[in-house]
Short mmCIF file of C-alpha atoms and ligand atoms in Angstrom, two decimals:
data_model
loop_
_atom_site.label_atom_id
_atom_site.label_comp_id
_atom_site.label_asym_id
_atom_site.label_seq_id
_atom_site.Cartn_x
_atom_site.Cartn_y
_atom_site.Cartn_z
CA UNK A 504 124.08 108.26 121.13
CA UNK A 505 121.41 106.04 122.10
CA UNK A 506 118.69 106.60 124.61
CA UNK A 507 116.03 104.50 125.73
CA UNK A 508 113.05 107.31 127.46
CA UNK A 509 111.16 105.62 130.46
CA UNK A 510 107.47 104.39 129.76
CA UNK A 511 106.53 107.44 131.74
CA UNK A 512 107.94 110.07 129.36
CA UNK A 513 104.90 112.16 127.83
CA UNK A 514 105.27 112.37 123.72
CA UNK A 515 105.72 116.33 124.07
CA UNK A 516 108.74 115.27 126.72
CA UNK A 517 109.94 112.95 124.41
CA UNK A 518 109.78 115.77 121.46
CA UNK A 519 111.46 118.15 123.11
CA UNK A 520 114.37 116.43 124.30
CA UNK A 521 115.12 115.11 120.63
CA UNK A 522 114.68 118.22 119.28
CA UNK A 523 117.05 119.60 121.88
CA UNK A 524 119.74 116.62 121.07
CA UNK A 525 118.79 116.65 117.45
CA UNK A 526 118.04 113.24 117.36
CA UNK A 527 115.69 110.70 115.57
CA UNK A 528 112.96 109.64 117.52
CA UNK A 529 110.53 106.57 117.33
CA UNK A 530 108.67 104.43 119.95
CA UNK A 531 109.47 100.99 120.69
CA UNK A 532 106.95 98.91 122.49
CA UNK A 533 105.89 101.00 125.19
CA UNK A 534 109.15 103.44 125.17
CA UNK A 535 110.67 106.15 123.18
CA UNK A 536 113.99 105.60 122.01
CA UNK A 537 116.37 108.90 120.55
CA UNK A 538 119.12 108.77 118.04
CA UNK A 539 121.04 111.80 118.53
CA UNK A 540 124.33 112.73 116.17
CA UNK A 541 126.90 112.96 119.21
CA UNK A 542 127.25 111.21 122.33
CA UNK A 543 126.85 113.61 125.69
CA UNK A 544 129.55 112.42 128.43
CA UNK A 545 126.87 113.44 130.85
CA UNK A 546 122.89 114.37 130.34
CA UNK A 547 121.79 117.67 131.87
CA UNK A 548 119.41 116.34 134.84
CA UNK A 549 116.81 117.89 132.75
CA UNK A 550 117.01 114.81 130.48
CA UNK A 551 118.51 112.08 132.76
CA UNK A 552 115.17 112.23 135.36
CA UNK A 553 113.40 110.38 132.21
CA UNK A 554 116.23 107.94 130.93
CA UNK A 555 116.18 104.46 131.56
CA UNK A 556 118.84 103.47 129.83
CA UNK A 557 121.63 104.97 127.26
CA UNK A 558 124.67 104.25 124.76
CA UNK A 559 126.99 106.98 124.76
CA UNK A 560 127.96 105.92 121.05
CA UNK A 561 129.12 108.56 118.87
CA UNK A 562 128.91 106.86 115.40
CA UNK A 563 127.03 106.81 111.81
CA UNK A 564 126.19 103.58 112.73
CA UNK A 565 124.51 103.20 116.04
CA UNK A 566 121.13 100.99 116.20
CA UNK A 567 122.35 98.66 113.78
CA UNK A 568 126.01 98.15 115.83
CA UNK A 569 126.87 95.18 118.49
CA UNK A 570 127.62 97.67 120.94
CA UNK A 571 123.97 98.85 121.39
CA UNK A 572 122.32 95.44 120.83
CA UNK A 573 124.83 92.38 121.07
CA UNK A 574 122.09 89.87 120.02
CA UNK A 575 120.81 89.21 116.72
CA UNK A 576 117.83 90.59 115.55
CA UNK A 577 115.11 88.65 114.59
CA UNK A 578 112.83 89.31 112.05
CA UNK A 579 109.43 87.06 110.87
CA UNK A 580 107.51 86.91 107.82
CA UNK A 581 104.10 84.67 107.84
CA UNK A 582 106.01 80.60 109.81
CA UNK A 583 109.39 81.93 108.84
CA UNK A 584 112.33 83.33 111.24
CA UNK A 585 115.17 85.01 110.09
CA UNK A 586 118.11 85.56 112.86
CA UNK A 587 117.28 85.84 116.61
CA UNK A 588 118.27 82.57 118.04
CA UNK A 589 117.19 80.53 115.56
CA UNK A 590 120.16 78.69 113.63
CA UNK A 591 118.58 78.84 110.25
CA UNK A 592 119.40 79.72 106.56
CA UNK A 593 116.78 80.76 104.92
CA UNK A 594 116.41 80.14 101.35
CA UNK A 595 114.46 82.76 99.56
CA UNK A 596 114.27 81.86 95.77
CA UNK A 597 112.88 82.58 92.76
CA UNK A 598 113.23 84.20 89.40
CA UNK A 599 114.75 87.69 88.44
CA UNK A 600 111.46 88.93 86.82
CA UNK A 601 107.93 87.57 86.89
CA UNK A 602 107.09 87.23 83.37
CA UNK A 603 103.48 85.37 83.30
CA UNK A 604 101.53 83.32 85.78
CA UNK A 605 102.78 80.23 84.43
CA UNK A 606 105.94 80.74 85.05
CA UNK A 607 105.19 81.51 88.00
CA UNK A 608 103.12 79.06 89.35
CA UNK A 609 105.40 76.43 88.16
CA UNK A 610 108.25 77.86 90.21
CA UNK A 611 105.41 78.32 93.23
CA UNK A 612 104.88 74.46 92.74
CA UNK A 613 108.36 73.84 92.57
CA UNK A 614 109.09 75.82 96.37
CA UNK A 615 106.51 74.27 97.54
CA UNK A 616 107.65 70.69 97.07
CA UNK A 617 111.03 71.71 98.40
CA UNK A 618 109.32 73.18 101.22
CA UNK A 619 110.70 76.95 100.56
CA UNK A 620 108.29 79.56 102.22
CA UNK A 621 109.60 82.43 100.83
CA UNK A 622 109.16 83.24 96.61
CA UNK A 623 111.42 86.42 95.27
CA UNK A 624 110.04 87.90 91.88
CA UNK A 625 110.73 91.01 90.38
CA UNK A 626 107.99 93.55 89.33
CA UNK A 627 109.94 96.42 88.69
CA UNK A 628 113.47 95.88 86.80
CA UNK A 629 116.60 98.45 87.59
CA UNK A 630 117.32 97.52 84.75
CA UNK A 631 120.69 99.19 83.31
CA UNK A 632 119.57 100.02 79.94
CA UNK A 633 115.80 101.38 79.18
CA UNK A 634 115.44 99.44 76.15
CA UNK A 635 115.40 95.58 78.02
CA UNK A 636 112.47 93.95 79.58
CA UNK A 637 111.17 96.76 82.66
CA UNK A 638 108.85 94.02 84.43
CA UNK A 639 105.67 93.50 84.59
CA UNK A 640 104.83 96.46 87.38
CA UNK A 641 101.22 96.10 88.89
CA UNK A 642 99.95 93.25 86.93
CA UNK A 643 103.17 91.32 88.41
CA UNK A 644 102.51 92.50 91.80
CA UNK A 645 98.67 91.39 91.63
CA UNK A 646 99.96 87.93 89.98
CA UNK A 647 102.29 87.67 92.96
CA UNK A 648 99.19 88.20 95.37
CA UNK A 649 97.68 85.70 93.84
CA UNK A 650 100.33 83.13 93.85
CA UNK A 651 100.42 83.85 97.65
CA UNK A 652 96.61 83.30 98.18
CA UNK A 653 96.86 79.93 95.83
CA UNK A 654 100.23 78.54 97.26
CA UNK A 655 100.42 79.90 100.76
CA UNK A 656 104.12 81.16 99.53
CA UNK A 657 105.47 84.23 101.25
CA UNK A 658 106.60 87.54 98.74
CA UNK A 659 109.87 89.73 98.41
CA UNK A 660 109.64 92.04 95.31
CA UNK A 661 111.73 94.81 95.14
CA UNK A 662 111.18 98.77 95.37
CA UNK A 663 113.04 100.36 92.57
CA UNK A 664 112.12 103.67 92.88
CA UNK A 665 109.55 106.14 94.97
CA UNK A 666 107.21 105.84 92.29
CA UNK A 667 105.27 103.12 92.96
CA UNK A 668 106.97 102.59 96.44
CA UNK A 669 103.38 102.14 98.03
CA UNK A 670 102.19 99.43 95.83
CA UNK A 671 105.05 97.71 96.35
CA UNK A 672 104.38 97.70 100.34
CA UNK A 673 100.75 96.90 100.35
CA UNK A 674 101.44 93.55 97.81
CA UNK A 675 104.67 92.30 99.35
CA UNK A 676 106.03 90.22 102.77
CA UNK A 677 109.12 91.78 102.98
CA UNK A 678 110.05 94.57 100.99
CA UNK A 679 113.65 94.32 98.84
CA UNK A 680 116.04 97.40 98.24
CA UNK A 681 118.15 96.86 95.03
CA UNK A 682 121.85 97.92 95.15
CA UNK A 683 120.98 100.13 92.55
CA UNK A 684 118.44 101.91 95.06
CA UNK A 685 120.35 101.09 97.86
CA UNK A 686 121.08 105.42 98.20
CA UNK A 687 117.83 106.62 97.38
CA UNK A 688 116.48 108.11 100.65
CA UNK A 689 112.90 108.68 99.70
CA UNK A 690 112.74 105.03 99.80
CA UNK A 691 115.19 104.38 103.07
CA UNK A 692 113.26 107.10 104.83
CA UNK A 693 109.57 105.51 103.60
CA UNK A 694 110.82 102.02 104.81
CA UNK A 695 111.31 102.76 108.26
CA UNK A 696 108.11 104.07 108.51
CA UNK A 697 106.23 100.77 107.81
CA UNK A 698 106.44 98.00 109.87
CA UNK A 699 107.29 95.11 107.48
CA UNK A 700 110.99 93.45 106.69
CA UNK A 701 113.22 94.95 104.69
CA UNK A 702 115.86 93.24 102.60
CA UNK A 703 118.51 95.85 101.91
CA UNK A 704 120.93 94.77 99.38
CA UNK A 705 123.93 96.53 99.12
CA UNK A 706 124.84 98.25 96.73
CA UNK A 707 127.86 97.23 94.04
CA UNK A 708 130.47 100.30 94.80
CA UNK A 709 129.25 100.55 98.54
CA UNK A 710 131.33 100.88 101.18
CA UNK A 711 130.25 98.66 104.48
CA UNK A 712 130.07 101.50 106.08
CA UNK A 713 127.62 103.60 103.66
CA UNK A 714 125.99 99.99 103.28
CA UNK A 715 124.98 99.93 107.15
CA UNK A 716 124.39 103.76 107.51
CA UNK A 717 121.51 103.20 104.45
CA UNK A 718 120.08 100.56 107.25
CA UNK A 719 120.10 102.90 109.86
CA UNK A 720 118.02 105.11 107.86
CA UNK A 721 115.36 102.77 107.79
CA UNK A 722 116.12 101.33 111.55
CA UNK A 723 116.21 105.21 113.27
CA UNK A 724 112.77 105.80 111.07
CA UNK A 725 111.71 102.45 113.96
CA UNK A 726 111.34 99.76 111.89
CA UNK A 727 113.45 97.36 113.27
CA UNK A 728 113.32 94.89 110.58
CA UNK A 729 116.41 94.93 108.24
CA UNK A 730 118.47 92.22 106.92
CA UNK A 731 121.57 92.91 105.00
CA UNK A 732 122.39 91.20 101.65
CA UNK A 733 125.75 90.82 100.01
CA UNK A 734 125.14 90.47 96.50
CA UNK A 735 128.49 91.33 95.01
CA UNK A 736 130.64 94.41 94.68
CA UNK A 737 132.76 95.84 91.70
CA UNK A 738 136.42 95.44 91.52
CA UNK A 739 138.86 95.05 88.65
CA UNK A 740 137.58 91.72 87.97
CA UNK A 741 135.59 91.21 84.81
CA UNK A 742 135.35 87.57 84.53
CA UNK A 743 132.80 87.09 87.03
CA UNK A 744 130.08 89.77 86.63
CA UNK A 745 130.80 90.87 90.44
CA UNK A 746 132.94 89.75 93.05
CA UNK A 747 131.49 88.23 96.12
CA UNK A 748 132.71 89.48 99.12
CA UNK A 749 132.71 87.34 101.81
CA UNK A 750 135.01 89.20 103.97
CA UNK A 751 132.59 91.76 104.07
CA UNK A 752 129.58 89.99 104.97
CA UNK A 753 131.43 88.38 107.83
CA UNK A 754 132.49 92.17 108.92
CA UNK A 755 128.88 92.64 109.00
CA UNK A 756 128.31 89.38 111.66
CA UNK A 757 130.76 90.54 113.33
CA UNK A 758 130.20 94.49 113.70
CA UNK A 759 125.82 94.74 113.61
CA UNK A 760 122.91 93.11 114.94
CA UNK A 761 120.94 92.69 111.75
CA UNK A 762 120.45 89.08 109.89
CA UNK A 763 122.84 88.62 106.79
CA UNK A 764 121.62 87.03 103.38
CA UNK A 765 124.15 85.92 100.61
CA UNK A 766 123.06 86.41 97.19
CA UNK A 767 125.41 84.21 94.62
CA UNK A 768 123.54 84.63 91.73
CA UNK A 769 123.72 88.02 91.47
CA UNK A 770 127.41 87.85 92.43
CA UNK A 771 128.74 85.28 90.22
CA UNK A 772 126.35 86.38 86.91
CA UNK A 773 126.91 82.55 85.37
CA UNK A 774 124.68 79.92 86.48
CA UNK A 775 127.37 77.13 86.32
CA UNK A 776 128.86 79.33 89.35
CA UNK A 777 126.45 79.87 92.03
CA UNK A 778 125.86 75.78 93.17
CA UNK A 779 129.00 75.95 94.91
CA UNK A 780 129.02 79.49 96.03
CA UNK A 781 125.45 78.66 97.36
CA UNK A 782 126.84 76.03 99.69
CA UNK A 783 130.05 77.56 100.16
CA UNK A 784 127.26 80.58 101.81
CA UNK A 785 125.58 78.05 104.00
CA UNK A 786 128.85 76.69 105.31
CA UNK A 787 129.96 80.43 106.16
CA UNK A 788 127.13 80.77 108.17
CA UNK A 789 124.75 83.13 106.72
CA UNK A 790 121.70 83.57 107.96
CA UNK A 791 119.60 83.67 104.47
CA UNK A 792 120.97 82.73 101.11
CA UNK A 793 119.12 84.47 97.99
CA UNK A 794 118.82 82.26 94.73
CA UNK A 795 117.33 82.74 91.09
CA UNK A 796 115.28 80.28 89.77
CA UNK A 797 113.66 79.63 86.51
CA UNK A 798 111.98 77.40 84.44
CA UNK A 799 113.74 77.49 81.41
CA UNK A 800 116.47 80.37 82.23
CA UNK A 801 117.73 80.86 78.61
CA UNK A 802 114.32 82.56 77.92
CA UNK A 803 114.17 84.41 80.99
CA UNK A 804 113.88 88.81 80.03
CA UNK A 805 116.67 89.28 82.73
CA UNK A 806 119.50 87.81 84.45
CA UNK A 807 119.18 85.05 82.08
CA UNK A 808 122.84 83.84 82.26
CA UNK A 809 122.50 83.23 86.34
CA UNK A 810 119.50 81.74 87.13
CA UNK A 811 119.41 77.66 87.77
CA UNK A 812 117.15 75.45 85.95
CA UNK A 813 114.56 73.43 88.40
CA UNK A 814 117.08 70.51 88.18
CA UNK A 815 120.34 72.40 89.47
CA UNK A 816 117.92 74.02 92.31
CA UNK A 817 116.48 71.22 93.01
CA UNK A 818 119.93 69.40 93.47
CA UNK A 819 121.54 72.35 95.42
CA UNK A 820 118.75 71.81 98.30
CA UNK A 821 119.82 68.67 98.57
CA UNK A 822 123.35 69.27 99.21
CA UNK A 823 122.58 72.42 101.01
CA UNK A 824 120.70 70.67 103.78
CA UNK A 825 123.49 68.27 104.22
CA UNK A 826 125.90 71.27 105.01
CA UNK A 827 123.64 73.25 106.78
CA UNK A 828 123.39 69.92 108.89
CA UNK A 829 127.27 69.80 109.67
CA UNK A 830 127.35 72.91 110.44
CA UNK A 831 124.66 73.31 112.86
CA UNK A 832 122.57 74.72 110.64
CA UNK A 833 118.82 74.32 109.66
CA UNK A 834 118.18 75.15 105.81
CA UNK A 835 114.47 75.94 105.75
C1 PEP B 1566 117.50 91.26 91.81
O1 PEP B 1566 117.44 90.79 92.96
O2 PEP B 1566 116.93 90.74 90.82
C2 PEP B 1566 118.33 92.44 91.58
C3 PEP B 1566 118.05 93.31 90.63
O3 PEP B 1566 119.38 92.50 92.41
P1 PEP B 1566 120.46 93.67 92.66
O4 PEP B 1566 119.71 94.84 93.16
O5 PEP B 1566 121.35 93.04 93.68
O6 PEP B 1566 121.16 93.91 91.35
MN1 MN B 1567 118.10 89.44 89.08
#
């Protein structure tokens, strides 16, 4: 159930009635609003004198559902909007590691002359064995600050564990959950504490229903700034390194309020792949697609098999835009 307390409410008012309904509590603007477990069919007129509004939903997923906010959230990062009322598809790209500063100033150059705000790089690597590349950890998230102050690019680097969760935060735009994190709390919990966006990936055997109640960890915690990525789940299919599940991601329109990017690269695992699942994503509709970039991807020290070369980037914006185009879309 979800309440909305009137401006008036004192804190200790506010405290007492969530700890009487259980509930999560956070302040929104000038308001507190209360998460509780269960849905009341009527509030004692102890609570109801400071209401102003309520949602008698009875759910694991409540502030991230339609039924408690119909419209689209909208989330910003430096000139870019994701969701809201915009129509756009943003395209956040990059590599899969940062590996040195050229390589990643050269794919800094290469956004910015395709007019892409937003630069992904990872610092610290799930990686699934301990004896491949780990990434480059603080030095990569100081080179990243750096490429922001030099290129005016925006950052996403991902959190991979609750180690060095604060570094993470005070280098990076938006911070990025991995699928392989996707469960861990410490960080779910830590993320809603902060205000900055959070790109929540989901994770490979996740349910869409464990996938939004992880983002309503972070949204009851009262940062309201998640967006949901579909980055491929397992199935019996071994040909592909993941299967992309598009069915899922338009449950996800459908069902919650929160902005959904489509990751292809990380879905398909092959390069020669993810052009046409990258438009076939812009002509679904999403509301951010998620692509790896590098300059010369058969070095790359991970995800070496999926990421495009500058060319094959560089010729999937152009066909991009012309989809996004028919399809009401504006590919920024
Ligand atoms: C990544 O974005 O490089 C990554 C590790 O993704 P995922 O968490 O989806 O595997
Ligand atoms: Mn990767």
């Amino acid at each position: 159930m979800v309440i909305h307390l009137k401006n008036t409410t004192p804190e200790a008012t506010a405290n007492e009635i969530g700890q009487q309904l259980q509930a999560s509590r956070f302040k929104e603007g000038d308001h507190f609003v209360l998460v509780a477990p269960f849905a009341l069919k009527s509030l004692p007129e102890s609570i109801s004198q400071h209401v102003e509004a309520s949602w008698p939903m009875d759910s694991d997923i409540q502030l991230a559902s339609k039924s408690y906010k119909n419209e689209l959230r909208s989330i910003k990062w430096g000139n870019t909007e994701i969701g809201g009322k915009t129509q756009n598809t943003v395209v956040i790209a990059g590599p899969c590691s940062i590996e040195s500063w050229e390589q990643i100033e050269s794919v800094a150059k290469l956004l910015k002359s395709l007019n892409i705000s937003t630069l992904r790089a990872g610092c610290y690597k799930p990686r699934t064995s301990p004896y491949t590349f780990q990434g480059l950890g603080l030095e990569g998230l100081k080179m990243l600050a750096e490429v922001r102050r030099q290129y005016g690019l925006n950052i996403i680097t991902e959190v991979k564990d609750s180690s060095h969760i604060e570094e993470v935060i005070e280098y990076t735009d938006i911070v990025q959950i991995g699928a392989k994190s996707m469960y861990d709390q410490s960080i779910l919990r830590r993320c809603g504490e902060i205000r900055k966006p959070i790109l929540l990936k989901r994770g490979f055997g996740t349910t869409l229903q464990e996938f939004v109640q992880a983002a309503e960890f972070i949204l009851s915690g009262g940062n309201p700034e998640v967006i949901l990525c579909e980055r491929g789940i397992r199935t019996f299919e071994t040909k592909t390194r993941f299967t992309f599940d598009l069915c899922g991601a338009a449950w996800l329109k459908q069902h919650t309020n929160c902005p959904v990017v489509l990751d292809p690269s990380h879905a398909m695992g092959y390069a020669y792949g993810v052009p046409d699942l990258a438009k076939a994503s812009v002509a679904f509709g999403c509301d951010g697609l998620l692509i790896e970039t590098h300059p010369n991807p058969k070095s790359a020290k991970s995800d070496a098999a999926q990421q495009l070369d500058f060319e094959a980037f560089t010729n999937l914006m152009t066909h991009m835009q012309k989809i996004a185009g028919a399809v009401g879309k504006q590919l920024i």
